[in-house]
Coordinates of C-alpha atoms and ligand atoms in Angstrom, one line a residue:
M106 CA 5.5 12.5 203.4
N107 CA 8.0 13.0 206.2
Y108 CA 5.8 14.7 208.8
S109 CA 2.5 14.5 210.6
R110 CA 0.6 17.8 210.8
I111 CA -2.2 18.7 213.2
I112 CA -5.1 19.7 211.0
G113 CA -8.0 19.9 213.5
T114 CA -8.6 20.0 217.2
G115 CA -11.7 19.4 219.4
S116 CA -12.5 19.1 223.1
Y117 CA -15.4 18.4 225.4
L118 CA -16.3 19.0 229.0
P119 CA -19.2 17.4 230.9
D120 CA -22.0 19.9 231.9
K121 CA -21.7 19.3 235.6
V122 CA -19.4 21.8 237.4
L123 CA -17.9 21.1 240.8
T124 CA -16.6 24.3 242.5
N125 CA -14.2 24.7 245.4
Q126 CA -17.1 25.9 247.4
D127 CA -18.9 22.6 246.6
L128 CA -15.8 20.7 247.9
E129 CA -15.8 22.7 251.1
K130 CA -19.1 20.9 251.9
M131 CA -17.6 17.5 251.1
V132 CA -14.2 17.5 252.8
D133 CA -12.2 19.5 255.3
T134 CA -10.8 22.1 252.8
T135 CA -11.2 25.7 251.8
D136 CA -11.5 27.5 248.5
Q137 CA -8.4 29.6 249.5
W138 CA -6.2 26.5 250.2
I139 CA -7.1 24.9 246.8
R140 CA -6.6 28.1 244.8
E141 CA -3.3 29.0 246.5
R142 CA -1.8 25.5 246.4
T143 CA -3.1 24.4 243.0
G144 CA -4.6 27.3 241.0
I145 CA -7.8 25.3 240.6
N146 CA -11.2 27.0 241.0
K147 CA -13.5 24.4 239.5
R148 CA -13.6 21.2 237.5
H149 CA -16.2 19.3 235.4
I150 CA -17.6 15.9 236.4
A151 CA -19.2 13.4 234.1
A152 CA -22.9 12.6 234.7
E153 CA -23.6 9.2 236.2
N154 CA -24.5 7.6 232.9
E155 CA -21.7 9.4 230.9
T156 CA -18.5 7.4 230.1
T157 CA -15.1 8.1 228.8
C158 CA -16.2 7.1 225.3
D159 CA -19.0 9.6 225.4
L160 CA -16.6 12.4 226.2
A161 CA -14.1 11.1 223.6
E162 CA -16.9 11.0 220.9
H163 CA -17.9 14.6 221.4
A164 CA -14.2 15.8 221.2
S165 CA -13.4 13.6 218.2
R166 CA -16.4 14.8 216.2
K167 CA -15.3 18.4 216.8
A168 CA -11.7 17.6 215.8
M169 CA -12.8 15.8 212.6
E170 CA -15.2 18.7 211.7
A171 CA -12.4 21.2 212.3
A172 CA -10.1 19.1 210.1
G173 CA -12.7 18.7 207.4
K174 CA -12.3 14.9 207.6
S175 CA -15.1 12.2 207.3
P176 CA -15.0 8.8 209.0
A177 CA -13.7 7.2 205.8
D178 CA -10.6 9.4 205.9
I179 CA -9.5 8.2 209.4
D180 CA -7.1 5.2 209.1
L181 CA -5.8 5.1 212.7
I182 CA -7.3 5.7 216.2
V183 CA -5.0 6.0 219.2
L184 CA -6.9 6.9 222.5
A185 CA -5.1 7.6 225.8
T186 CA -7.1 6.9 228.9
T187 CA -6.7 5.6 232.4
T188 CA -10.4 5.2 232.9
P189 CA -11.7 3.0 230.0
D190 CA -15.4 2.2 229.7
Q191 CA -14.8 -1.5 229.9
V192 CA -12.0 -4.0 230.4
F193 CA -12.4 -4.7 226.7
P194 CA -13.1 -3.8 224.0
S195 CA -10.7 -0.9 224.2
T196 CA -12.3 2.6 224.4
A197 CA -10.6 3.3 221.0
C198 CA -12.7 0.4 219.5
L199 CA -15.9 1.6 221.1
L200 CA -15.2 5.1 219.8
Q201 CA -14.4 3.7 216.3
S202 CA -17.9 2.1 216.2
R203 CA -19.6 5.3 217.4
L204 CA -17.8 7.2 214.7
D205 CA -18.8 4.7 212.0
I206 CA -15.1 4.0 211.2
H207 CA -14.4 0.5 210.1
G208 CA -11.2 -1.6 209.6
S209 CA -8.6 0.9 210.8
P210 CA -6.3 -0.1 213.7
A211 CA -7.8 1.3 217.0
F212 CA -6.2 0.9 220.4
D213 CA -5.8 2.5 223.8
V214 CA -2.5 3.7 225.4
Q215 CA -2.2 4.0 229.1
A216 CA 0.4 6.4 230.5
V217 CA -1.9 8.2 232.9
C218 CA -1.4 12.0 232.7
T219 CA 1.3 11.6 230.0
G220 CA -1.2 9.5 227.9
F221 CA -1.9 12.0 225.2
I222 CA 1.8 12.7 224.7
Y223 CA 2.4 9.0 224.3
A224 CA -0.6 8.7 221.9
M225 CA 0.9 11.5 219.8
G226 CA 4.3 9.8 219.8
V227 CA 2.7 6.5 218.6
A228 CA 0.5 8.1 215.9
D229 CA 3.4 10.3 214.7
N230 CA 5.6 7.2 214.2
F231 CA 2.8 5.4 212.4
I232 CA 2.5 8.3 210.0
R233 CA 6.3 8.8 209.5
A234 CA 6.6 5.1 208.8
G235 CA 3.9 5.3 206.1
S236 CA 1.5 3.0 208.1
A237 CA -1.2 5.6 208.4
K238 CA -2.2 8.8 206.6
C239 CA -4.8 10.4 208.8
A240 CA -4.9 9.6 212.6
L241 CA -7.4 10.5 215.2
V242 CA -5.5 11.0 218.5
V243 CA -7.6 11.3 221.7
G244 CA -7.1 11.9 225.4
A245 CA -10.2 11.2 227.4
E246 CA -10.9 10.5 231.1
T247 CA -13.6 10.1 233.7
F248 CA -11.0 10.4 236.4
S249 CA -13.8 11.2 238.9
R250 CA -14.5 7.4 238.9
I251 CA -11.2 6.6 240.5
I252 CA -11.2 9.4 243.1
N253 CA -11.9 8.8 246.8
W254 CA -14.3 11.8 247.4
K255 CA -13.5 11.6 251.1
D256 CA -9.7 12.1 250.6
R257 CA -9.0 15.8 250.6
D258 CA -5.4 15.2 249.5
T259 CA -6.6 14.0 246.0
C260 CA -10.2 14.9 245.4
V261 CA -9.7 18.6 245.0
L262 CA -7.2 18.1 242.1
F263 CA -8.9 16.1 239.4
G264 CA -11.7 16.5 236.8
D265 CA -13.2 14.8 233.7
G266 CA -13.0 15.8 230.0
A267 CA -11.7 14.9 226.6
G268 CA -9.5 16.4 223.8
A269 CA -8.7 15.2 220.3
V270 CA -6.6 16.1 217.3
V271 CA -6.5 14.9 213.7
L272 CA -3.0 14.3 212.3
E273 CA -2.4 14.1 208.6
A274 CA 0.7 13.0 206.6
S275 CA 2.4 16.0 205.1
D276 CA 5.6 17.1 203.4
E277 CA 5.6 20.2 205.6
P278 CA 6.3 20.1 209.4
G279 CA 4.4 19.1 211.5
I280 CA 5.5 17.4 214.6
L281 CA 9.2 18.0 214.8
S282 CA 10.0 15.5 217.6
T283 CA 8.4 13.4 220.3
H284 CA 10.2 12.4 223.5
L285 CA 8.7 9.6 225.7
H286 CA 10.1 8.3 229.0
A287 CA 9.1 6.2 232.0
D288 CA 10.5 4.9 235.2
G289 CA 8.4 2.2 236.9
D290 CA 10.3 2.5 240.2
Y291 CA 8.1 5.3 241.4
A292 CA 4.7 3.5 241.3
S293 CA 4.2 3.9 245.1
L294 CA 4.2 7.7 244.9
L295 CA 1.2 7.9 242.6
Q296 CA -1.1 4.9 241.9
V297 CA -4.4 3.1 242.0
P298 CA -3.3 -0.1 243.8
D299 CA -6.3 -2.4 242.9
G300 CA -6.9 -3.7 239.4
V301 CA -8.2 -6.4 237.2
S302 CA -5.6 -9.1 238.0
R303 CA -5.0 -8.2 241.6
G304 CA -8.7 -7.9 242.2
Y305 CA -10.8 -5.1 243.4
E306 CA -11.3 -4.4 247.1
K307 CA -8.8 -7.2 247.8
V308 CA -5.6 -5.2 248.3
R309 CA -7.1 -3.0 251.1
D310 CA -10.0 -0.6 251.6
N311 CA -10.2 2.3 249.1
A312 CA -7.4 0.7 247.0
A313 CA -9.5 1.2 243.8
F314 CA -8.9 5.0 244.1
V315 CA -5.9 7.3 243.4
E316 CA -3.3 7.4 246.1
M317 CA -0.6 10.1 246.0
R318 CA 2.3 11.4 248.0
G319 CA 1.7 14.9 246.6
N320 CA 4.8 16.6 247.9
E321 CA 7.2 14.1 246.4
V322 CA 5.2 13.9 243.1
F323 CA 5.4 17.7 243.0
K324 CA 9.2 17.8 243.3
M325 CA 9.7 15.0 240.8
A326 CA 7.3 16.7 238.3
V327 CA 9.2 20.1 238.4
N328 CA 12.6 18.5 238.0
T329 CA 11.6 16.0 235.3
L330 CA 9.7 18.6 233.2
G331 CA 12.7 20.9 233.4
R332 CA 14.8 18.1 232.0
I333 CA 12.4 17.2 229.2
V334 CA 12.4 20.9 228.1
D335 CA 16.2 20.8 227.8
E336 CA 16.1 17.5 225.9
T337 CA 13.5 18.7 223.4
L338 CA 15.3 22.0 222.7
E339 CA 18.7 20.2 222.4
K340 CA 17.4 17.5 220.0
N341 CA 16.0 20.2 217.7
G342 CA 18.9 22.7 218.0
L343 CA 16.5 25.3 219.3
E344 CA 16.9 28.1 221.9
K345 CA 14.3 28.8 224.6
A346 CA 13.3 31.9 222.7
D347 CA 12.3 29.8 219.7
I348 CA 9.2 28.4 221.5
D349 CA 6.1 30.5 220.9
W350 CA 3.7 28.5 223.1
L351 CA 4.0 26.2 226.1
I352 CA 1.1 23.8 226.4
P353 CA 1.7 22.0 229.6
H354 CA -0.1 19.3 231.5
Q355 CA -2.6 21.0 233.7
A356 CA -1.9 19.5 237.1
N357 CA -1.0 22.5 239.3
I358 CA -0.3 26.1 238.5
R359 CA 2.9 26.1 240.6
I360 CA 4.3 23.2 238.4
I361 CA 3.3 25.1 235.3
N362 CA 4.9 28.3 236.6
A363 CA 8.1 26.5 237.3
T364 CA 8.4 25.1 233.7
A365 CA 7.5 28.5 232.3
R366 CA 10.3 30.1 234.4
K367 CA 12.7 27.4 233.2
L368 CA 11.9 28.4 229.6
G369 CA 12.1 32.1 230.4
M370 CA 8.5 32.4 229.0
S371 CA 6.1 35.0 230.1
M372 CA 2.8 33.5 231.2
D373 CA 0.9 35.1 228.4
H374 CA 2.6 32.5 226.1
V375 CA 1.6 29.6 228.4
V376 CA -1.8 28.0 227.9
V377 CA -3.4 27.6 231.3
T378 CA -6.8 26.0 231.8
V379 CA -6.1 24.3 235.2
H380 CA -8.2 26.9 237.0
D381 CA -11.3 25.9 235.1
H382 CA -10.7 22.2 234.4
G383 CA -8.5 20.8 237.2
N384 CA -6.3 17.9 236.3
T385 CA -8.0 15.9 233.6
S386 CA -5.1 13.5 233.2
A387 CA -4.7 12.3 229.6
A388 CA -7.3 14.9 228.4
S389 CA -5.5 17.9 229.9
V390 CA -3.0 18.8 227.1
P391 CA -5.4 18.3 224.1
L392 CA -8.2 20.2 226.1
A393 CA -5.9 23.1 226.8
F394 CA -4.6 23.1 223.2
D395 CA -8.1 23.1 221.7
V396 CA -9.2 26.0 224.0
A397 CA -6.2 28.1 222.8
V398 CA -6.7 27.2 219.1
R399 CA -10.4 28.1 219.2
E400 CA -9.7 31.4 221.0
G401 CA -7.4 32.2 218.1
R402 CA -4.4 32.6 220.4
I403 CA -2.3 29.9 218.7
K404 CA -1.5 30.7 215.0
R405 CA -0.3 28.6 212.1
G406 CA 3.5 28.6 211.8
E407 CA 4.1 29.0 215.5
T408 CA 6.3 26.5 217.5
L409 CA 4.5 24.7 220.3
L410 CA 5.9 22.7 223.1
M411 CA 3.5 20.2 224.8
E412 CA 4.7 18.4 227.9
A413 CA 3.3 16.1 230.6
F414 CA 4.2 14.1 233.7
G415 CA 2.1 11.4 235.3
G416 CA 1.8 8.1 237.1
G417 CA 4.3 5.4 236.3
F418 CA 6.2 7.6 236.5
T419 CA 5.8 8.6 232.8
W420 CA 6.8 11.9 231.2
G421 CA 7.3 13.3 227.7
S422 CA 7.0 16.1 225.2
V423 CA 5.9 16.9 221.7
L424 CA 7.4 19.7 219.7
V425 CA 5.2 21.0 216.9
K426 CA 5.5 23.5 214.1
Y427 CA 1.8 24.3 214.0
Ligands
COA49 N1 -7.4 21.3 251.9 C1 -6.8 21.8 253.0 N2 -5.6 21.3 253.5 C2 -5.0 20.3 252.8 C3 -5.6 19.7 251.7 C4 -6.8 20.2 251.2 N3 -7.5 19.8 250.1 N4 -4.8 18.7 251.2 C5 -3.7 18.6 252.0 N5 -3.9 19.6 253.0 C6 -3.0 19.9 254.1 C7 -2.0 18.7 254.4 O1 -2.7 17.8 255.3 C8 -0.9 19.5 255.1 O2 -1.3 19.7 256.4 P1 -0.2 19.7 257.6 O3 0.8 20.7 257.3 O4 -1.0 20.0 258.8 O5 0.4 18.3 257.6 C9 -0.8 20.8 254.4 O6 -2.1 20.9 253.7 C10 0.3 20.9 253.4 O7 0.3 19.7 252.6 P2 1.4 19.5 251.5 O8 1.1 18.2 250.9 O9 2.8 19.8 252.0 O10 1.0 20.7 250.5 P3 1.6 21.0 249.1 O11 2.0 22.4 249.1 O12 2.6 20.0 248.7 O13 0.4 20.9 248.1 C11 -0.5 19.4 246.5 C12 -0.3 19.7 248.0 C13 -1.2 18.0 246.4 C14 -1.4 20.4 245.9 C15 0.9 19.4 245.8 O14 1.8 18.6 246.5 C16 0.8 18.9 244.4 O15 0.2 19.5 243.5 N6 1.5 17.8 244.1 C17 1.5 17.3 242.8 C18 0.2 16.6 242.5 C19 0.1 16.3 241.1 O16 0.3 17.1 240.2 N7 -0.3 15.0 240.8 C20 -0.6 14.6 239.5 C21 0.7 14.5 238.7 S1 0.2 14.2 237.1

């Protein structure tokens, strides 16, 4: 068993929809500005009593159903989130209990918008090493909870949601390679400055919310994602034309367009959900993936490139023979 294969996908979006028109009433912005600069029309927002684990549970149940797997089959849970329900237990452990799975390792990974890519890298290595046979890999966020809804620079960009996949050990490919990177020197460009150990509301006002130097993040994201595409193709001895589908992190349509141009791909082979979901951080790639799978666009045997960039900075990719 040399590979891990994706055998099921699922996703979930909270019921409440926040449109650009709604945001026009909250901050000094316009629908036109948001659409032209980001591609976003609307995003989903968790209800007051709805948590990251709630979203993760819905997505996970759908992925397990699609995979034809019962709780007893799952022997690893890796959950990517920046917005856990509690300090501890991890959201992965809370999810494990909800799903009636017992005894398997379950833990969170935190790589902000690259979280799902990191979680796939970790789970793939567990499976390749023979330490797990059937992994539930989840990206779930209630990012709305760390947004300053008075800050027009950030509040128009993000949304809530969850996506999940089930990975199974297989002799057939499978995940071909994963590529994970980070450079902690860029924390000041994209961060939530407060936290558990520094304390909340002690750093300065509004420090419990996302702060971003959008323009600089934009340039870094475009350059870094270009490089990760090159690295992934080179490692696998592939040409640009060998990639059937690009499943990018859904942060901004202009960043997605730039990566597609780099790959020479027409946009009808790029999965785009940013207009409907906004940036759901760790949930964005598995959400987009599940949408395209369930619409029947992505077919078995096709070669998929997933990539993401996020706070840290972190960035990475997963190349998949689906
Ligand atoms: N509505 C209206 N105007 C806004 C606005 C909003 N929501 N947000 C910012 N502006 C204004 C700015 O104040 C600025 O005004 P000024 O020219 O008078 O100073 C103007 O729009 C242009 O701002 P700028 O930041 O240069 O715009 P931009 O083209 O870089 O687009 C982002 C802004 C945030 C959309 C873009 O930089 C971006 O997407 N960055 C990456 C963000 C990201 O992906 N983060 C997550 C990474 S995982």
